Coordinates of C-alpha atoms in Angstrom, one line a residue:
X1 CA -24.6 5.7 -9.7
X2 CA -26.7 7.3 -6.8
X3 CA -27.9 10.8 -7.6
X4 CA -25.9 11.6 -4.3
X5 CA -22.8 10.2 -6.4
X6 CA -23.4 12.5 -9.1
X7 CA -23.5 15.7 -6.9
X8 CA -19.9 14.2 -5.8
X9 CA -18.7 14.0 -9.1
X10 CA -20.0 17.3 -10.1
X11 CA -17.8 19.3 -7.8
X12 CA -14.6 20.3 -9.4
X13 CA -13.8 16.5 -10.1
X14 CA -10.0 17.4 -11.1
X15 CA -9.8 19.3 -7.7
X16 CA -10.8 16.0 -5.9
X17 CA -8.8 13.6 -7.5
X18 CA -6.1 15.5 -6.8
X19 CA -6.7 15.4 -3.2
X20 CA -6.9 11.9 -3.3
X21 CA -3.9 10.8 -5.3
X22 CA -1.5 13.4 -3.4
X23 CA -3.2 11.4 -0.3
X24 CA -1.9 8.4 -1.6
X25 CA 1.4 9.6 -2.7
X26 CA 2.2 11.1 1.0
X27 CA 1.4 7.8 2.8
X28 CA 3.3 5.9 -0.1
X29 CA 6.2 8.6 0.4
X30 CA 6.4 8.0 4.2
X31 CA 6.8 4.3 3.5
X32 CA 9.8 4.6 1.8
X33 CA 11.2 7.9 2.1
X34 CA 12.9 6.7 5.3
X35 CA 14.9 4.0 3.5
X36 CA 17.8 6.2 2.7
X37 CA 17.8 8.0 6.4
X38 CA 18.8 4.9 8.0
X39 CA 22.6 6.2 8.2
X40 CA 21.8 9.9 9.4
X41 CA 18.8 8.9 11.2
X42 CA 20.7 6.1 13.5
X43 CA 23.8 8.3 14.0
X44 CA 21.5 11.4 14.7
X45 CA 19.9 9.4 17.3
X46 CA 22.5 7.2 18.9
X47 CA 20.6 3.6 17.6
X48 CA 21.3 1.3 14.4
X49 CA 20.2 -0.1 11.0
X50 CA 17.3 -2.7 13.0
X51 CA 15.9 -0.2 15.2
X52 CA 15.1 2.1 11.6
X53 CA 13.8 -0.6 10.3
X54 CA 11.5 -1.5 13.3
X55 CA 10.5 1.8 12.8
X56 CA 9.7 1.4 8.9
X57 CA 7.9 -1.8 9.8
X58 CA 6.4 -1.0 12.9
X59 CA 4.4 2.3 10.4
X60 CA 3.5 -0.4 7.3
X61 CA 2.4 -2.6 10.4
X62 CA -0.1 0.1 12.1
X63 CA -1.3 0.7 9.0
X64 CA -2.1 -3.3 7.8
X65 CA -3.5 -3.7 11.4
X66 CA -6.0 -0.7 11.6
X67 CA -7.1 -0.7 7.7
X68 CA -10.3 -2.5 8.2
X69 CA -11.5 -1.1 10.9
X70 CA -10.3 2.6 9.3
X71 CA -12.7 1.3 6.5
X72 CA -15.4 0.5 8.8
X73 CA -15.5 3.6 10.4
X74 CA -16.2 5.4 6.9
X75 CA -19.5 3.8 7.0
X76 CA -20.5 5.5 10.5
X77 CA -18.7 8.6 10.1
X78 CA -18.7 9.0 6.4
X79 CA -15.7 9.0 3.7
X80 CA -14.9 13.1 4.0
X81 CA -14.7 13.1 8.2
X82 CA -12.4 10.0 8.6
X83 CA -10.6 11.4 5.1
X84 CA -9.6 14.8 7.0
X85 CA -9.4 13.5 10.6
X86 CA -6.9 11.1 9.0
X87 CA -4.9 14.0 7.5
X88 CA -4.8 15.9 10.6
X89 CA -3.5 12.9 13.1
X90 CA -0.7 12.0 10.3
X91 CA 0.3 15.8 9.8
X92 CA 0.6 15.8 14.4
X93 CA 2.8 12.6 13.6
X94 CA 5.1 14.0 11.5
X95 CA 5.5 17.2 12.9
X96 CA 6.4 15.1 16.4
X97 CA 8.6 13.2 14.2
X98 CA 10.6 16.0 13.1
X99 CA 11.7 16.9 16.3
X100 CA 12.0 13.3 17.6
X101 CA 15.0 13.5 20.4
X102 CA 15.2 9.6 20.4
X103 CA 14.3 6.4 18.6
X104 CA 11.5 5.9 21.0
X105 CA 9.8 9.4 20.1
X106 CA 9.9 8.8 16.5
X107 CA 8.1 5.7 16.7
X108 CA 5.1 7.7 18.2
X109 CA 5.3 10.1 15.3
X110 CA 6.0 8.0 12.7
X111 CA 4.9 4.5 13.1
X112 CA 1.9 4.9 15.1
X113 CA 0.5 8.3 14.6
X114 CA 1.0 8.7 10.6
X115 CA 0.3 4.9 10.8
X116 CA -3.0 5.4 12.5
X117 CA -4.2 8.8 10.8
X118 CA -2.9 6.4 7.8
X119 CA -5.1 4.1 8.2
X120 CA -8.1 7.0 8.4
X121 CA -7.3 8.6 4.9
X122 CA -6.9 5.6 2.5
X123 CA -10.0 3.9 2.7
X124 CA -12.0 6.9 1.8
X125 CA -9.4 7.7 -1.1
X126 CA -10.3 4.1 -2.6
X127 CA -13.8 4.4 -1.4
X128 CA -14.6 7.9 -3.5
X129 CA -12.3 6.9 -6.3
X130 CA -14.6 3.9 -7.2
X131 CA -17.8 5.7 -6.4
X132 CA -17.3 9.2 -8.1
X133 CA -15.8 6.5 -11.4
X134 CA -18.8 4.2 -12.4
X135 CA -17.7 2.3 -15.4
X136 CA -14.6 0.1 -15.3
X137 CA -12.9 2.7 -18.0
X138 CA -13.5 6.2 -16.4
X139 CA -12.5 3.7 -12.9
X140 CA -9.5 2.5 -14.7
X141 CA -8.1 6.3 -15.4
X142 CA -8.8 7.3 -12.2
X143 CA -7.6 4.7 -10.1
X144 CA -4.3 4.9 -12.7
X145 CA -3.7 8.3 -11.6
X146 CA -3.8 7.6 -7.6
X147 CA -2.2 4.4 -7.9
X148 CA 0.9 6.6 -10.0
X149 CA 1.2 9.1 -7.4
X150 CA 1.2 6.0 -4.5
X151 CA 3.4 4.4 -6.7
X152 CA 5.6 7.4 -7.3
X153 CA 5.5 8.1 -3.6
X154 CA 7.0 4.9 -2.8
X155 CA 10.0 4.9 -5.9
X156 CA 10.7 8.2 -5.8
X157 CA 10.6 8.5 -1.7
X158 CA 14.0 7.6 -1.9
X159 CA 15.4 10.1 -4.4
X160 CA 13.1 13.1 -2.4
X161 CA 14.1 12.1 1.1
X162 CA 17.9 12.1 0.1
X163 CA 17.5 15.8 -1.9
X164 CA 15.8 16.8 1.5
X165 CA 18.0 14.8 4.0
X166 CA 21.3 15.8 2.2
X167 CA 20.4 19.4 1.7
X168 CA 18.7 20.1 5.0
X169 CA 18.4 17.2 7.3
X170 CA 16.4 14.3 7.6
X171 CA 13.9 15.7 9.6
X172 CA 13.0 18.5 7.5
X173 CA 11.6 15.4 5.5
X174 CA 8.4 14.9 8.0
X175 CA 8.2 18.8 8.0
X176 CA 7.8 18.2 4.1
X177 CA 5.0 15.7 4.7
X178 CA 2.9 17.7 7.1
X179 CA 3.2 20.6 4.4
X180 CA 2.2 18.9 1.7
X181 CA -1.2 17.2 4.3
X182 CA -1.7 21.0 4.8
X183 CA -2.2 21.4 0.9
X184 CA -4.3 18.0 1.0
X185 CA -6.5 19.8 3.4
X186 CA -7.3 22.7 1.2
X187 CA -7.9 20.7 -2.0
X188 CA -10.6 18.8 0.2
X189 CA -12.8 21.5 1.5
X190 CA -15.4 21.1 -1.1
X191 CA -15.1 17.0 -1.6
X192 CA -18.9 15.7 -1.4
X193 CA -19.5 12.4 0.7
X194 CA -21.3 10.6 -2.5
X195 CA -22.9 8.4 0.3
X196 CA -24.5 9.6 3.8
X197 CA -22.9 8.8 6.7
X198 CA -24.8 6.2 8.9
X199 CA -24.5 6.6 12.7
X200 CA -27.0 4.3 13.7
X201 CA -24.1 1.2 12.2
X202 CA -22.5 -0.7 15.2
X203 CA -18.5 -1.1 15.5
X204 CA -17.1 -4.2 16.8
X205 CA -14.6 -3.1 18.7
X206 CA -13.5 -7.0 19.9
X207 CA -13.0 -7.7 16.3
X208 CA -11.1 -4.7 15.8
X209 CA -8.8 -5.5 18.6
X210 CA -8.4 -9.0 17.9
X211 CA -7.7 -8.9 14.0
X212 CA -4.5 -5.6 15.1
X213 CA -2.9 -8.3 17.4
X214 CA -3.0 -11.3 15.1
X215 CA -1.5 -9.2 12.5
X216 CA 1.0 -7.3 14.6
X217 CA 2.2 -11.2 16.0
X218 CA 2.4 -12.4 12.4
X219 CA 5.0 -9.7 11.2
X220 CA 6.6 -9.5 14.4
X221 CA 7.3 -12.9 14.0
X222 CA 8.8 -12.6 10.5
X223 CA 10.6 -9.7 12.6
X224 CA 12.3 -12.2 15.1
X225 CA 13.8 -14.5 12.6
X226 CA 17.6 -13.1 12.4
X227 CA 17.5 -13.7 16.4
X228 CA 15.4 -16.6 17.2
X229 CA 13.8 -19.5 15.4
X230 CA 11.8 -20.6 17.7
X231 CA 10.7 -17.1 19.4
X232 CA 9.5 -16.3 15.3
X233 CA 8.0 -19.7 15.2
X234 CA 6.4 -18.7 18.5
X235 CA 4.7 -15.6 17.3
X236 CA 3.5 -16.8 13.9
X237 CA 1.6 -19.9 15.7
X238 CA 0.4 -17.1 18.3
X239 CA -0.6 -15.2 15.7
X240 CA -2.3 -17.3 13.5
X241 CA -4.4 -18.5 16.2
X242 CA -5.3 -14.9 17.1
X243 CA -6.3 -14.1 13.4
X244 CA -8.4 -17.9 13.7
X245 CA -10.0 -16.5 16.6
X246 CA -11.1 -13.2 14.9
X247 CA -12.6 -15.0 12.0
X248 CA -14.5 -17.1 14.1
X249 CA -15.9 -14.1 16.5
X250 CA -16.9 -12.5 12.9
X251 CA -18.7 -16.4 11.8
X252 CA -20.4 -16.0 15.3
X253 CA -21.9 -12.4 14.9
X254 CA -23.2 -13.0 11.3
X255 CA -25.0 -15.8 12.6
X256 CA -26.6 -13.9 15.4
X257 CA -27.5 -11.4 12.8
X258 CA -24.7 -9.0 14.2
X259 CA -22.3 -6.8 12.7
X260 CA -19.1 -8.1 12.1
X261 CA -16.1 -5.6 11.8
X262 CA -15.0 -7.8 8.6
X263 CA -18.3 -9.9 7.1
X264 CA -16.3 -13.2 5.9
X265 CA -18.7 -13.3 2.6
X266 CA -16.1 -10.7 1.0
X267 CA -14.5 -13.8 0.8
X268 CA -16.8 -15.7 -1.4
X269 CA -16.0 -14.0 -4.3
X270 CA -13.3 -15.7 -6.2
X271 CA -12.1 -12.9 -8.7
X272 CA -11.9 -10.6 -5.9
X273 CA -9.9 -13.0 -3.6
X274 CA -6.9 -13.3 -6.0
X275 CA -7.5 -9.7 -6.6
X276 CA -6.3 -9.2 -3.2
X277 CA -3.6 -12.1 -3.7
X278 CA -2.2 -10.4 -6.6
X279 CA -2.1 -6.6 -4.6
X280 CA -0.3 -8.1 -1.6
X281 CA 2.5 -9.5 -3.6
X282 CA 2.7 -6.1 -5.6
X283 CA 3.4 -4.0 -2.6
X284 CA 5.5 -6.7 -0.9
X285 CA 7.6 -6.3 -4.2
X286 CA 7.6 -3.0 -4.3
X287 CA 8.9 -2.0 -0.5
X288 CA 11.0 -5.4 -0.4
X289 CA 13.1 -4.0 -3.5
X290 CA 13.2 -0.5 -1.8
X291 CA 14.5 -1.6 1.4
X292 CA 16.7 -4.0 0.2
X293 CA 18.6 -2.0 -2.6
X294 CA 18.4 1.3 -0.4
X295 CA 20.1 -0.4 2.6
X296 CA 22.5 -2.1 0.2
X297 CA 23.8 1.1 -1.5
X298 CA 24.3 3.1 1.7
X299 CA 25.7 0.1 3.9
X300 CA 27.3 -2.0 1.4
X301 CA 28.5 0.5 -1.3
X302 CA 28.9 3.6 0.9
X303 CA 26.3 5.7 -1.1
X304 CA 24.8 8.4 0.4
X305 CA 21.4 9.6 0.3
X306 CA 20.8 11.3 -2.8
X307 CA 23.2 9.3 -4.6
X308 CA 21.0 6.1 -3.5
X309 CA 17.5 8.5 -4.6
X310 CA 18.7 8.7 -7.8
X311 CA 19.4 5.3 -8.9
X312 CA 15.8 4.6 -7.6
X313 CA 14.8 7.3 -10.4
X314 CA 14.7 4.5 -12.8
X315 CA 12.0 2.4 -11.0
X316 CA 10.1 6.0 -10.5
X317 CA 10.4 6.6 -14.2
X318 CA 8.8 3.1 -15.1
X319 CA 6.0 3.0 -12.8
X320 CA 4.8 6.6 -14.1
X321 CA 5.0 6.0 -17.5
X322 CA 2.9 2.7 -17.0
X323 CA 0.5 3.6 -14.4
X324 CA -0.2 6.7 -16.0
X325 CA -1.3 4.5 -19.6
X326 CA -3.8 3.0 -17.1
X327 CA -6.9 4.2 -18.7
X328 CA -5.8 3.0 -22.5
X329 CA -4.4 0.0 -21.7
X330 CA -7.9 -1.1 -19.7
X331 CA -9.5 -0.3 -22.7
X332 CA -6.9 -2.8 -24.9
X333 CA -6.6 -5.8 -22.3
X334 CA -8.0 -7.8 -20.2
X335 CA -7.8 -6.9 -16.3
X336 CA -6.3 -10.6 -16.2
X337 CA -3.7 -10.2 -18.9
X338 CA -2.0 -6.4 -17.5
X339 CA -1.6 -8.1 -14.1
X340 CA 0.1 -11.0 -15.3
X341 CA 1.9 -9.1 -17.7
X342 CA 3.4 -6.6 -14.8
X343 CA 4.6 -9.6 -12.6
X344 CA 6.7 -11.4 -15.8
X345 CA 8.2 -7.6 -16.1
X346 CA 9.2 -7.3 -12.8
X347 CA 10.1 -10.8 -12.3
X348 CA 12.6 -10.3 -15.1
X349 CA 13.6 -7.1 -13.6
X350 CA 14.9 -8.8 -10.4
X351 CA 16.8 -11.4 -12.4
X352 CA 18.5 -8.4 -14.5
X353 CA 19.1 -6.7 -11.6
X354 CA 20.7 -9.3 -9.3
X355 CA 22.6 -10.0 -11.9
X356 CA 24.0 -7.2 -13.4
X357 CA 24.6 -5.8 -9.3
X358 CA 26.5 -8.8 -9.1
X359 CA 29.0 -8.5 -12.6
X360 CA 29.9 -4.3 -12.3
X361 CA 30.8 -2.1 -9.6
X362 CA 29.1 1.0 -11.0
X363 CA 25.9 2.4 -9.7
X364 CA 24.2 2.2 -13.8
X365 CA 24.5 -1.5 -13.0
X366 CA 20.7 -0.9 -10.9
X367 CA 18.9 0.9 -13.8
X368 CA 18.0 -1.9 -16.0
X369 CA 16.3 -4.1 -13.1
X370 CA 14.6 -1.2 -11.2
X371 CA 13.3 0.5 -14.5
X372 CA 11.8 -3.1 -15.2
X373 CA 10.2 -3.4 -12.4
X374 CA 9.2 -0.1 -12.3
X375 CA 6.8 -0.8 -15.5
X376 CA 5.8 -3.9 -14.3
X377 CA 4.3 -2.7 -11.3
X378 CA 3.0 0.3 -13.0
X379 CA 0.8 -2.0 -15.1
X380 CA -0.7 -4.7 -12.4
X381 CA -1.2 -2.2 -9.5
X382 CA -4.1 -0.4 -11.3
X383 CA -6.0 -3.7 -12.9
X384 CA -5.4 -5.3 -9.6
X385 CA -7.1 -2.6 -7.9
X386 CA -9.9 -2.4 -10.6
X387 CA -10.4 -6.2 -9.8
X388 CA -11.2 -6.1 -6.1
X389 CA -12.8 -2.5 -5.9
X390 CA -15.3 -3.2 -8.6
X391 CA -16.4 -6.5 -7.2
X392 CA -18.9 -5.4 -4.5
X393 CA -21.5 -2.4 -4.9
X394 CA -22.0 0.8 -3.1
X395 CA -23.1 -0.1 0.4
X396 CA -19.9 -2.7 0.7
X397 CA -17.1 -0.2 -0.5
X398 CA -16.1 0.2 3.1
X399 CA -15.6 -3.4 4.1
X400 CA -13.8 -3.5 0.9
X401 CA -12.1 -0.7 0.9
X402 CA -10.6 -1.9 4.2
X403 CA -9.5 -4.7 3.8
X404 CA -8.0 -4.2 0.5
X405 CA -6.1 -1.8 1.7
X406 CA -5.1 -3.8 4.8
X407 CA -4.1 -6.6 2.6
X408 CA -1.6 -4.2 0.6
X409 CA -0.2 -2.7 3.5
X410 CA 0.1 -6.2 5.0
X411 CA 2.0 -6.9 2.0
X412 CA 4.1 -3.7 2.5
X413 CA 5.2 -4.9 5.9
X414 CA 6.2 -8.4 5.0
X415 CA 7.8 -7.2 1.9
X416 CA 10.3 -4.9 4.4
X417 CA 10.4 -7.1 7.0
X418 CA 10.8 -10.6 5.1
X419 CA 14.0 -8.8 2.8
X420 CA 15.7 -6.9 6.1
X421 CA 15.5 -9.6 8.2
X422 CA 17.6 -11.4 5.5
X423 CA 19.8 -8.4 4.8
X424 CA 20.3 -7.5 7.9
X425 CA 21.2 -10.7 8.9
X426 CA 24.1 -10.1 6.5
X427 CA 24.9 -7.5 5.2
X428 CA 27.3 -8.7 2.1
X429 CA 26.2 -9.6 -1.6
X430 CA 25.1 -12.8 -0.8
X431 CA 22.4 -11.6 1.7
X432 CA 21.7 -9.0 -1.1
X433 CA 21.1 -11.2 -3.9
X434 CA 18.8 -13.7 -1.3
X435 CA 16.6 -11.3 -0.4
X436 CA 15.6 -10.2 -4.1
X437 CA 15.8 -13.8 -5.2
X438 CA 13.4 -14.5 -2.2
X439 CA 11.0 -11.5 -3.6
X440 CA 11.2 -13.0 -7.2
X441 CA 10.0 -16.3 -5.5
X442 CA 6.9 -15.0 -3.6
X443 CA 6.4 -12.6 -6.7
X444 CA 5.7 -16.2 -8.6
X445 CA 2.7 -16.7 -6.1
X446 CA 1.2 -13.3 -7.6
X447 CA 2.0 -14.5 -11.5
X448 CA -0.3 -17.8 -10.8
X449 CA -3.4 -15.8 -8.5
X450 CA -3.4 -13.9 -11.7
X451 CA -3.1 -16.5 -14.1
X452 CA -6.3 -17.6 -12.0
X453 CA -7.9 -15.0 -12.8
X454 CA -11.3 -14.6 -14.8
X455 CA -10.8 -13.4 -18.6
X456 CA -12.1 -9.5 -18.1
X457 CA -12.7 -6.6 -20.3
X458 CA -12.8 -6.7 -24.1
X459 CA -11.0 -4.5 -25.9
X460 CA -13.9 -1.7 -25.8
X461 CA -13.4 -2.1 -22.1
X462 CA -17.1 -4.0 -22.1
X463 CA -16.7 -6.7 -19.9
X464 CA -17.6 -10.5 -21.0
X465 CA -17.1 -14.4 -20.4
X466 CA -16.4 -15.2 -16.6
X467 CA -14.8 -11.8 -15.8
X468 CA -18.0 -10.3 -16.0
X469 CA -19.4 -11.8 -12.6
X470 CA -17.0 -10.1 -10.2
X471 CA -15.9 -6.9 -12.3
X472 CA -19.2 -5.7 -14.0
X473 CA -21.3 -5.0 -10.7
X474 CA -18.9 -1.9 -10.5
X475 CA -19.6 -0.9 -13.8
X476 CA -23.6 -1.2 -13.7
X477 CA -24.3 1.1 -10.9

């Protein structure tokens, strides 16, 4: 660690933590929160259960799309500006959201505002997190406690928006959002930027551009496939192409000596590529299940929202109770074994709860399956974090950081937009159980990245054997 880092640390280190994790449960709240408003909100503003979810997806798409260059910007800025101009824009877009008069409104507020100001605030949560934490343990705690208050944002969004939405109204739930930013805002004051920000680095704003409209074509595409084949085949060729284009511009400027937004040799590290594998298919989990059960109960079942907020306590209960053991189970096991452990957990907790759903009428039916996969994901989201973070040093937290986070919000949008399109394409049992049954599938392509994975930490939390080459650079600052 840099001297600088130190001076970081030193100042109130509980304080900033705080501030980080609440910033990461707020932008994990918004995500899912809105799942059990579909009902009120498309009644209140004369639409239906697609134009919500456009709305859900269009927010977990601004975010993927503007991640890396979000993280880029830390470097020229620094980590505490964007941090707090980030809090600010998202606190204007949920205040506009709350008094939304239409559809079109709201997805000003809420999917590009709070998905741009979004896109600000999480890089420099990771960013800090993984500076102010030098060895893989200390890392390990920290990380556990913002990744339980994201992941508690996203389980429990459900149970908090219905208490709000029934008691009050759904938009008192984006007034609730811009209070708690306004508490964010004070617990930041005195955060420390534990690096100096460096004006003098170039932005490439073509990359920036091009990299948004690949990935807003790719999950548009995936968005178009309940109304036209060929229109979705369309966009993900267009898209594709787009996102080839972008990697090639960012080939070109290395070569040339120039500044890519993205440098493609994050890439060349294997551990932290399946890192990133094994995050995207967490949080397309994670949002997949709460979409798809959320808009089952209310539209299938007839629950309303706080009825539907409560059976997702289960999932919120599991995912505390393991991301909170973060810190002690990185010091038992392997980074490699607690990742592949959480996707066999939740696996199984999509097969229990497709089938139980599926045998009994009654809401308990849901609690087995969701609690499940509540702990699974409580116990990979952390190591898989640990994995990519801790692969680069200092001066490369911000590419990092970036696209990371990009990658896991990517995986946020697919997961909602792969499982509504199939649900909404049908909304009966049947589509039910296919969407989670398509989930469990693609959660199979996280199980092997992770079975790919380096052996990591000993039980000391020392790292040895081939996990040492992409996790230990974090640890020897």
């Amino acid at each position: 660690m840099t001297a600088t880092a130190g001076t970081g640390r030193s100042a109130r280190p509980g304080r900033v933590l705080a501030a980080l994790a609440l910033a990461q449960f707020i932008c994990s709240f918004a995500g899912s929160n809105m799942n059990v408003m579909i009902n009120d909100i498309s009644e209140d503003l004369d639409t239906t259960v697609q134009g919500v979810q456009v709305v859900i997806t269009v927010f977990l798409l601004v975010m993927a799309a503007l991640m890396i260059p979000g993280g880029k910007l830390t470097d020229r800025f620094g980590r505490k500006r964007c941090f707090l101009t980030g809090l600010v824009v998202y606190a204007v877009g949920a205040l506009l959201s709350a008094a939304a008069p239409g559809l079109g409104v709201l997805v000003l507020g809420n999917s590009i505002l709070e998905g741009v100001g979004t896109a600000l605030l999480i890089p420099p949560v990771y960013i800090l997190t993984t500076l102010l934490h030098p060895d893989v343990s200390s890392r390990a705690r920290a990380f556990g406690v913002v990744m339980a208050l994201g992941g508690v944002g996203a389980a429990a969004g459900p149970l908090i928006g219905g208490l709000i939405t029934t008691g009050i109204s759904w938009r008192a739930a984006f007034v609730f959002q811009a209070l708690v930013i306004a508490v964010i805002v004070l617990l930041s004051r005195r955060i420390e930027d534990p690096l100096p920000p460096d004006p003098t680095r170039s932005f490439d704003s073509a990359g920036a551009v091009l990299s948004a409209v690949g990935l807003v074509l790719v999950v548009m595409g995936i968005l178009a496939a309940d109304d036209n084949v060929w229109l979705m085949i369309g966009l993900l060729v267009l898209g594709a192409l787009v996102l080839a284009w972008f990697l090639r511009s960012c080939r070109a400027k290395e070569a040339s000596g120039r500044e890519p937004l993205l440098s493609l040799s994050l890439f060349r590290d294997r551990t932290s590529n399946l890192g990133l594998v094994t995050q995207n298919i967490e949080w397309l989990l994670l949002m997949g299940t709460s979409f798809t059960v959320a808009a089952y109960l209310q539209v299938v079942r007839g629950y309303d929202a706080i009825q539907t907020g409560v059976v997702f306590t289960a999932a919120t209960l599991g995912l505390l109770a393991s991301s909170l053991s973060a810190e002690r189970l990185a010091r038992r096991y392997a980074q490699r074994t607690l990742i592949m452990a959480g996707f066999v957990v939740s696996i199984a907790g999509v097969v229990v709860l497709v089938v139980l759903a599926g045998s009994f009428s009654t809401a308990w039916a849901f609690v087995p399956g969701l609690l499940l996969i509540g702990l699974g994901l409580g116990v990979m989201l952390t190591p898989s974090v640990n994995v990519v973070q801790s692969s680069f040093p200092e001066e490369r937290q911000g590419e990092i950081s970036g696209l990371s986070r990009s990658v896991s919000n990517l995986g946020s949008s697919f997961g909602t937009a792969i499982a509504g399109t199939i649900l909404v394409a049908g909304l009966s049992k049947g589509a039910y159980a296919t969407a989670m049954i398509t989930l469990a599938s693609l959660a199979l392509t996280g199980l092997t990245a992770a079975a790919l994975l380096p052996h990591g930490t000993s039980e000391s939390g020392r790292l040895t054997g081939a996990g040492a080459r992409g996790l230990v650079r974090g640890g020897e600052r």
